[in-house]
XYZ file of C-alpha atoms in Angstrom:
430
model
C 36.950 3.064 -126.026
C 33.498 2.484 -125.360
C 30.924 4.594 -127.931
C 28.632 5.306 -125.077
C 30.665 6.674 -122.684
C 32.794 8.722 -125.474
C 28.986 10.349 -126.371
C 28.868 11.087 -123.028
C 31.975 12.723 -122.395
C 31.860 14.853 -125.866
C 28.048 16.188 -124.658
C 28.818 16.615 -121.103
C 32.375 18.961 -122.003
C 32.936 22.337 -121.202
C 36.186 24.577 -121.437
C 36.622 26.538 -117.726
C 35.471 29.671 -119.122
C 31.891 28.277 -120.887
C 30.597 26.207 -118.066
C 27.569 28.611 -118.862
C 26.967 27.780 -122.440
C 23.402 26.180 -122.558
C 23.164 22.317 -121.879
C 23.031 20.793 -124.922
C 25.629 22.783 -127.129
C 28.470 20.616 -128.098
C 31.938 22.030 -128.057
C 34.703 20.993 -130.457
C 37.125 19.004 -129.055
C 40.348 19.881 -131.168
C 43.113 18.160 -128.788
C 41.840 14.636 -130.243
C 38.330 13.808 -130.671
C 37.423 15.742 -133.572
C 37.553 15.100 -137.308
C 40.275 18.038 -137.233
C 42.187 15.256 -136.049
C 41.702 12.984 -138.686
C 44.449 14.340 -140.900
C 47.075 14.448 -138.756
C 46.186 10.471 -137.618
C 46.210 9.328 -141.425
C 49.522 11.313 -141.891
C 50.877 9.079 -138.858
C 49.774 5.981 -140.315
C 51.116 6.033 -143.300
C 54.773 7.209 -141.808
C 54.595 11.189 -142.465
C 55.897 13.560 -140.030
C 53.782 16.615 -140.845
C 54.581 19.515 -138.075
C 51.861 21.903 -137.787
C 48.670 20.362 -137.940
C 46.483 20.306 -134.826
C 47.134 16.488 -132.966
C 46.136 13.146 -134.431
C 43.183 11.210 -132.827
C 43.765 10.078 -129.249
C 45.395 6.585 -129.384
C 42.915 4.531 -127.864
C 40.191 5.120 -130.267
C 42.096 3.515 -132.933
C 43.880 0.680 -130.995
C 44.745 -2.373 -132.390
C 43.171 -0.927 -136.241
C 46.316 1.321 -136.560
C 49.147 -1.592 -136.373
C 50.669 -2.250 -140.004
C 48.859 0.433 -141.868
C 49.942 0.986 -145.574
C 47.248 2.469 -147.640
C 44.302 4.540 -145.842
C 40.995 4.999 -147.817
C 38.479 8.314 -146.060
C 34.972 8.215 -147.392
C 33.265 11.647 -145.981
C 29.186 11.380 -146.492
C 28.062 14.802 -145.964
C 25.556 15.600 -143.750
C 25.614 12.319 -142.020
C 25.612 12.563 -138.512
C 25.867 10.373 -135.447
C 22.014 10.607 -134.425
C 21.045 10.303 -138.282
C 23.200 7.147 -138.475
C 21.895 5.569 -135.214
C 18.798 6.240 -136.211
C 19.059 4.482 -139.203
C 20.793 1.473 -138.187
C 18.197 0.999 -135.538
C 15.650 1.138 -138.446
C 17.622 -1.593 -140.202
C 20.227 -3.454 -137.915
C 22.025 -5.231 -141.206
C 23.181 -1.984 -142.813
C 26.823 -2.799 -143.953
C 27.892 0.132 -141.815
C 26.855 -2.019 -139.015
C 28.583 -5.239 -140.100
C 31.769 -2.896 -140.540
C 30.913 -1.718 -136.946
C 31.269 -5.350 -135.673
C 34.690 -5.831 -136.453
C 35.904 -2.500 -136.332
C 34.867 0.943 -134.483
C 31.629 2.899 -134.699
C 32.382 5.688 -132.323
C 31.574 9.412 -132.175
C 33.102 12.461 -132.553
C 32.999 16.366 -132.554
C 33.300 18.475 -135.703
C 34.780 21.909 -135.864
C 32.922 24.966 -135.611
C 31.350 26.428 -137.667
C 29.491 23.344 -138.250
C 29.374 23.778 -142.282
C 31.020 21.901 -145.050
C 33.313 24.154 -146.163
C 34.654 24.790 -143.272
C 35.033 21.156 -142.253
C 36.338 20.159 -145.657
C 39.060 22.473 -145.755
C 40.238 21.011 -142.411
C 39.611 17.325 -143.234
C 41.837 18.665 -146.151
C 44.759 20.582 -144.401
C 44.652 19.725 -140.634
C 44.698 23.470 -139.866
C 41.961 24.525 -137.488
C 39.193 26.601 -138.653
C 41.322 30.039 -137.099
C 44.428 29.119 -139.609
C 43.068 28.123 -142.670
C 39.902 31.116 -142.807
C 37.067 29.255 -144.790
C 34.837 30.111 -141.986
C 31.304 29.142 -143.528
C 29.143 29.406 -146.511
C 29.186 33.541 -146.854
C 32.084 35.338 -145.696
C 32.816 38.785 -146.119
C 36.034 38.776 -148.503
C 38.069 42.256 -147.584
C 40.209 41.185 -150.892
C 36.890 41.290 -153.099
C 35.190 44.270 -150.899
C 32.025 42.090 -150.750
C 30.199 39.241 -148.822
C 30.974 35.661 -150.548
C 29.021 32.425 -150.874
C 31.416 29.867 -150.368
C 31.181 26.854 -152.982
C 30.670 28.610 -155.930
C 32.563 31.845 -154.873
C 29.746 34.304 -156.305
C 28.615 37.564 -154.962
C 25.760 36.671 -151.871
C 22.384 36.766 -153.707
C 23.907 36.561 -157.562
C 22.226 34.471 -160.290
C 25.172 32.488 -161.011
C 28.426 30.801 -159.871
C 31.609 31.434 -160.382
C 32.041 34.949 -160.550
C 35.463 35.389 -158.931
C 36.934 32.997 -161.157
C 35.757 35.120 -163.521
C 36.987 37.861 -162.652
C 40.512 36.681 -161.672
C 40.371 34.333 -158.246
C 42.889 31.888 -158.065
C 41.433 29.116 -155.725
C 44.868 27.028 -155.475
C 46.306 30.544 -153.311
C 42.850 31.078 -151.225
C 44.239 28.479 -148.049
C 47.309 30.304 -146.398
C 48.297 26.323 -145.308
C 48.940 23.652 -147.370
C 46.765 20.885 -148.375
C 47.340 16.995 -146.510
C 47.814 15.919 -150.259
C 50.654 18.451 -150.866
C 52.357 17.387 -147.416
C 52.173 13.768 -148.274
C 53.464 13.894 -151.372
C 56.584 15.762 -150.293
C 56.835 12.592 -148.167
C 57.068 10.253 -150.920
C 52.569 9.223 -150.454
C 50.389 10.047 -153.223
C 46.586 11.069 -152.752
C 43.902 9.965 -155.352
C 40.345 11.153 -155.018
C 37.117 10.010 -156.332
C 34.157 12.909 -156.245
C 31.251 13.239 -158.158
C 32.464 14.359 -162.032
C 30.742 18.185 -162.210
C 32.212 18.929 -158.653
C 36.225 18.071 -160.369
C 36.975 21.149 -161.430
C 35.050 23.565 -159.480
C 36.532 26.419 -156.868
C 36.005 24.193 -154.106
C 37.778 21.442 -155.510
C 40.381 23.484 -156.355
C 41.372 24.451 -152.723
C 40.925 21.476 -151.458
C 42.796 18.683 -154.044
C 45.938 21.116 -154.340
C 48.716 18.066 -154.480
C 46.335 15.258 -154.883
C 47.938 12.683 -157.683
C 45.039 12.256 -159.981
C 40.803 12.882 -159.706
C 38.791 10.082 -160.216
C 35.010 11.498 -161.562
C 32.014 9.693 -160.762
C 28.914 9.893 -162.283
C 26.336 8.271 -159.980
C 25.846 6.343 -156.831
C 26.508 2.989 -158.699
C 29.525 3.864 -159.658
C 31.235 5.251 -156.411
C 32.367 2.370 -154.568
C 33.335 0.652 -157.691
C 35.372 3.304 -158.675
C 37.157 3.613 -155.066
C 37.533 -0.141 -155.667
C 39.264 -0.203 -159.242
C 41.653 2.999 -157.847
C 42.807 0.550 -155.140
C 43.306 -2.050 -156.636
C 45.345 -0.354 -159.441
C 47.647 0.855 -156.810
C 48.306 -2.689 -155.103
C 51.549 -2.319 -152.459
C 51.635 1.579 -152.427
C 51.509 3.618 -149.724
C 48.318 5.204 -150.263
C 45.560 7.954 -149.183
C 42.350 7.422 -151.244
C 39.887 10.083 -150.246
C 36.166 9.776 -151.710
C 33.337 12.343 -150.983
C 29.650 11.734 -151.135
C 26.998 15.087 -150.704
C 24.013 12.942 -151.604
C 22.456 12.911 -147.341
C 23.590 16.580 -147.204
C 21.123 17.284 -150.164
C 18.518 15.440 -149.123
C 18.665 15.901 -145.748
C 18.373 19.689 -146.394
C 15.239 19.439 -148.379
C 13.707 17.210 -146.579
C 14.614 17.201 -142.787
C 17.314 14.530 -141.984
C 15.410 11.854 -140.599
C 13.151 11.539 -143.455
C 12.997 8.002 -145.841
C 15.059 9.879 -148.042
C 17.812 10.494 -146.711
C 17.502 6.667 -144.742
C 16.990 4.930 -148.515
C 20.160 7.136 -149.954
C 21.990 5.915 -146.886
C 20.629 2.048 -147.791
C 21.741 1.840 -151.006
C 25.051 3.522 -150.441
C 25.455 0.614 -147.515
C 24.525 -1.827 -150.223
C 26.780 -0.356 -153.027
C 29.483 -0.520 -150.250
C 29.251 -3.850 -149.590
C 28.553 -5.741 -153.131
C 30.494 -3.372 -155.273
C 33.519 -2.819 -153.077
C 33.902 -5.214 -150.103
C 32.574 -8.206 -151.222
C 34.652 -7.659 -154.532
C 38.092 -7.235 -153.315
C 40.730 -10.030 -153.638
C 43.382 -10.216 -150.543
C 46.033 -8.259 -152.026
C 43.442 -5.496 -152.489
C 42.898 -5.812 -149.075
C 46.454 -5.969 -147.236
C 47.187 -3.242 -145.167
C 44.300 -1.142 -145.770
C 42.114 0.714 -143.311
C 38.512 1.961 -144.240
C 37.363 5.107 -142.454
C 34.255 6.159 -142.791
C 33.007 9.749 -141.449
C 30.864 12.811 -142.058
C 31.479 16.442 -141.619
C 28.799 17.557 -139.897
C 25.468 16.620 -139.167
C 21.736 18.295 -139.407
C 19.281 19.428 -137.058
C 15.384 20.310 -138.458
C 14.411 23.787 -138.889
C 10.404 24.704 -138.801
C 9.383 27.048 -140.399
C 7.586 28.664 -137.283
C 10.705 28.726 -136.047
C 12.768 31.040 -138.210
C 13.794 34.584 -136.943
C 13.247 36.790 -140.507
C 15.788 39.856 -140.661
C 13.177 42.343 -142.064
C 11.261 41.999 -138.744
C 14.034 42.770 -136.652
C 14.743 46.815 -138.743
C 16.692 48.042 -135.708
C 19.314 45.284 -135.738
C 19.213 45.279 -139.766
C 19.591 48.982 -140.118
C 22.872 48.884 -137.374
C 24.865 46.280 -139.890
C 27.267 46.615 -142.841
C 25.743 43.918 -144.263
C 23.459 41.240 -144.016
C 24.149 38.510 -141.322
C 26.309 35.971 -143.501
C 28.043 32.757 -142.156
C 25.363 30.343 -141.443
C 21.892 30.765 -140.766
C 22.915 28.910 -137.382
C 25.575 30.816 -136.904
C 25.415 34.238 -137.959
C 27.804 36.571 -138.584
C 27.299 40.565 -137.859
C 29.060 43.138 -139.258
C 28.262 46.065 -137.183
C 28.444 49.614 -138.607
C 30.569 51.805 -136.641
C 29.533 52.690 -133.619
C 27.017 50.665 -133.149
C 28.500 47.758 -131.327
C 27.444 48.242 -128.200
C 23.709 48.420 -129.408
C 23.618 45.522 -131.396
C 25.459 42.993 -128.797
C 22.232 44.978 -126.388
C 20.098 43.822 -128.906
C 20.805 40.287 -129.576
C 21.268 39.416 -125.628
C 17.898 41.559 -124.510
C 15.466 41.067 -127.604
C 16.800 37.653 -128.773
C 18.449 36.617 -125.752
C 15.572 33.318 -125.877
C 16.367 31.920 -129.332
C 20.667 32.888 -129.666
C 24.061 33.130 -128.135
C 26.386 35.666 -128.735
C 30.357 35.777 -128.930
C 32.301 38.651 -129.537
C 35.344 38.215 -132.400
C 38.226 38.324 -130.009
C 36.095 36.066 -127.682
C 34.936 33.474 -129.844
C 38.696 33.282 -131.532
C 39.969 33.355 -127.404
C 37.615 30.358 -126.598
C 38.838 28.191 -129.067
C 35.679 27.695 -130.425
C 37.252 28.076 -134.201
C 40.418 25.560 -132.926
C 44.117 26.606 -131.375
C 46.898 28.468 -132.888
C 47.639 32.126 -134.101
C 44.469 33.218 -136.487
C 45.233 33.959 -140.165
C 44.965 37.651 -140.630
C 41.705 37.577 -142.728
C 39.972 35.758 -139.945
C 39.643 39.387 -138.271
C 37.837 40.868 -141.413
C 35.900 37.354 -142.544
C 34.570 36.385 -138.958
C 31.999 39.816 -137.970
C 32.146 41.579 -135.397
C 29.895 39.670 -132.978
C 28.911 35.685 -133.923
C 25.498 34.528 -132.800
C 24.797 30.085 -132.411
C 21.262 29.820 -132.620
C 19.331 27.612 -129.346
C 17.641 24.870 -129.772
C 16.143 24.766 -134.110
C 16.346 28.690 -134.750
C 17.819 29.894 -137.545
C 18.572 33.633 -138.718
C 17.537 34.062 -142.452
C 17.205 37.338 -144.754
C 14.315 35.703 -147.136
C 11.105 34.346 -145.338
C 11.233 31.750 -148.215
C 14.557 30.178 -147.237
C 12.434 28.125 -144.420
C 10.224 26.231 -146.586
C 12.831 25.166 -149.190
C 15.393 23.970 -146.258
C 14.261 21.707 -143.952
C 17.507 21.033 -142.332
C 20.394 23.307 -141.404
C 23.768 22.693 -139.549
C 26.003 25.211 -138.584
C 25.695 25.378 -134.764
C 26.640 24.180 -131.705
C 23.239 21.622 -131.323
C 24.404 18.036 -130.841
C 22.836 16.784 -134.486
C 24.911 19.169 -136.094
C 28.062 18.635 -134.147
C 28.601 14.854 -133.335
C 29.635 12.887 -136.360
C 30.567 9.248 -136.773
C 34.016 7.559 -137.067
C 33.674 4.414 -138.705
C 37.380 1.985 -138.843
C 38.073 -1.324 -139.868
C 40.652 -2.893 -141.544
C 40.118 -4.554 -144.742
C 42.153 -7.541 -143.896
C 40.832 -8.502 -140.695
């Protein structure tokens, strides 16, 4: 499969019903070229027959790469996205992402929608569409807790703290009504290991995800990433294997800084040289047999200006008509409408800020299959809002004019930075 004419494909795609969606929205492509179907394509490779997951990747982007598969390692760098990338390895051709490019395949793909980590994560860690598994985006409205939610550190919206719901009784192993790929495989007989930064081990987040997984590996820093990926294979020589890493270092800096700033390019430059001398160059052939490297992100970034932000408080008719605050994603939005007030607000958003945002109603957005196939998890209905805006173009939707000037980047949307993410594969022992 050629890169180019995959790009093309994945921008130029619309479903029957939203040939009028505006030209350069990206939709999710959940029958086989998104990283949904990641899960289901490692499961294959290493011999698991795990109904219920949406499809594995279509056959020819893989090829030749997926013949003799044993151990499968998945490194997801947050934030990194297929424009980022190209524009980096333009900047500096001998990138070892590039040399892995050579001899494998660089090629794009859709993420899921809502275009947010959490979201993505929890189906790069179940293979259940966004519609089944119900971690919709960074704030949700949680019916069980009667309040809205931020996502990662499961706190109240706008608390001075984390954690809260653990606190006060959450259980994040029950929180996914599917179970995890690591729980699946090792039913089958495959372990999972995982190496993630040490102070993100035992958080709620984790917790959801790495139900199953066989051990944790912490890492402190960059340095010591790839090495540790390396001594965790090698330790495991001859197994079937999934080693998952995670890396949120672009995501970070890509949000304070825009992401196609030198700091997010350097981060990406080391981590290419860290690959290469600390893991690549340093495994013997036996490390090597059998093993395919993928390499991927779970969203991308698009840059915000500040001129460009749409403040709540300015907007008093629309903010007096809702529940609560718009929560989701400050790309994607979602309102909770006070009752009876439906009709005004969808009048609102498609007259007043018809220029700068989409809208979907619930039942159309989950009819679309814009949030992936299958019958929706109950709490979808009560976590999605009532209508969903996708901001045009670099708009965002934010409740505190100071939210602009301390992110620089955003994802969340439908815009093609935030939705086309690298694949990178190549085998180990080629």
């Amino acid at each position: 499969m050629d890169s180019q004419t995959l790009e093309r494909e994945l921008r130029t795609y619309r479903p029957e019903t939203m040939k009028e969606l505006p030209a350069p929205f990206v939709w999710p492509r959940y029958e086989g070229l998104s990283v949904g179907n990641v899960p289901a394509t490692i499961a294959h490779l290493l011999g698991a027959d795990l109904p219920g997951m949406l499809p594995p990747l279509r056959p020819d982007l893989l090829g030749d790469l997926a013949d003799g598969v044993r151990r499968v390692i998945m490194v997801i760098l947050d934030g990194l996205g297929w424009e980022q990338l190209h524009w980096m390895l333009n900047r500096d051709p001998h990138l070892a992402f590039g040399e892995l490019a050579a001899r494998g395949k660089l090629l794009p793909l859709t993420t899921v929608f809502p275009s947010t980590t959490c979201n993505v994560l929890a189906t790069l860690r179940t293979g259940a569409p966004p519609v089944r598994h119900g971690l919709l985006a960074y704030e949700m409205y949680l019916r069980e807790w009667q309040m809205g939610v931020e996502c990662i550190s499961f706190s109240p919206t706008g608390a001075h703290g984390s954690g809260y719901l653990l606190d006060w009784g959450m259980e994040p192993e029950r929180f996914l009504p599917v179970p995890s790929l690591a729980e699946q495989l090792a039913a089958q007989g495959i372990p999972t290991d995982e190496v993630i930064a040490s102070h993100l081990k035992h958080g709620p987040l984790s917790r959801i995800y790495f139900r199953g997984v066989r051990r944790l590996y912490g890492h402190a820093y960059g340095s010591d990433f790839w090495s540790t990926l390396r001594e965790v294979l090698q330790l495991h020589r001859g197994e079937r294997l999934l080693l998952t890493g995670y890396w949120g270092a672009v995501d970070t800096l890509s949000h304070m800084h825009g992401p196609l700033h030198d700091t997010g390019f350097n981060e990406v430059r080391s981590n290419a040289f860290l690959l290469k001398k600390t893991f690549l160059d340093a495994l013997d052939p036996e490390d090597r047999e059998g093993t395919l490297l993928l390499i991927l992100a779970d969203h991308g970034q698009i840059r915000v200006p500040e001129e460009k932000a749409i403040f709540l408080g300015d907007h008093p008719l629309l903010r007096d008509a809702l529940v609560l605050p718009p929560l989701g994603e400050a790309r994607s939005p979602f309102f909770y409408v006070r009752a009876g007030h439906l009709e005004a607000v969808q009048e609102y958003l498609t007259s007043v800020l018809a220029d700068r945002l989409v809208v979907f109603s619930q039942e159309g957005a989950i009819r679309s299959g814009l949030l992936g196939p299958g019958e929706p998890y109950a709490e979808v209905y009560h976590r999605l809002g009532d209508l969903i805006g996708i901001m045009k173009e670099d708009s965002v939707l934010v409740r505190d004019r100071e939210a602009p000037k301390i992110l620089r980047g955003r994802h969340g949307g439908l815009m093609p930075q935030e939705m086309l993410v690298p694949l990178l594969a190549a085998r180990l022992d080629a």
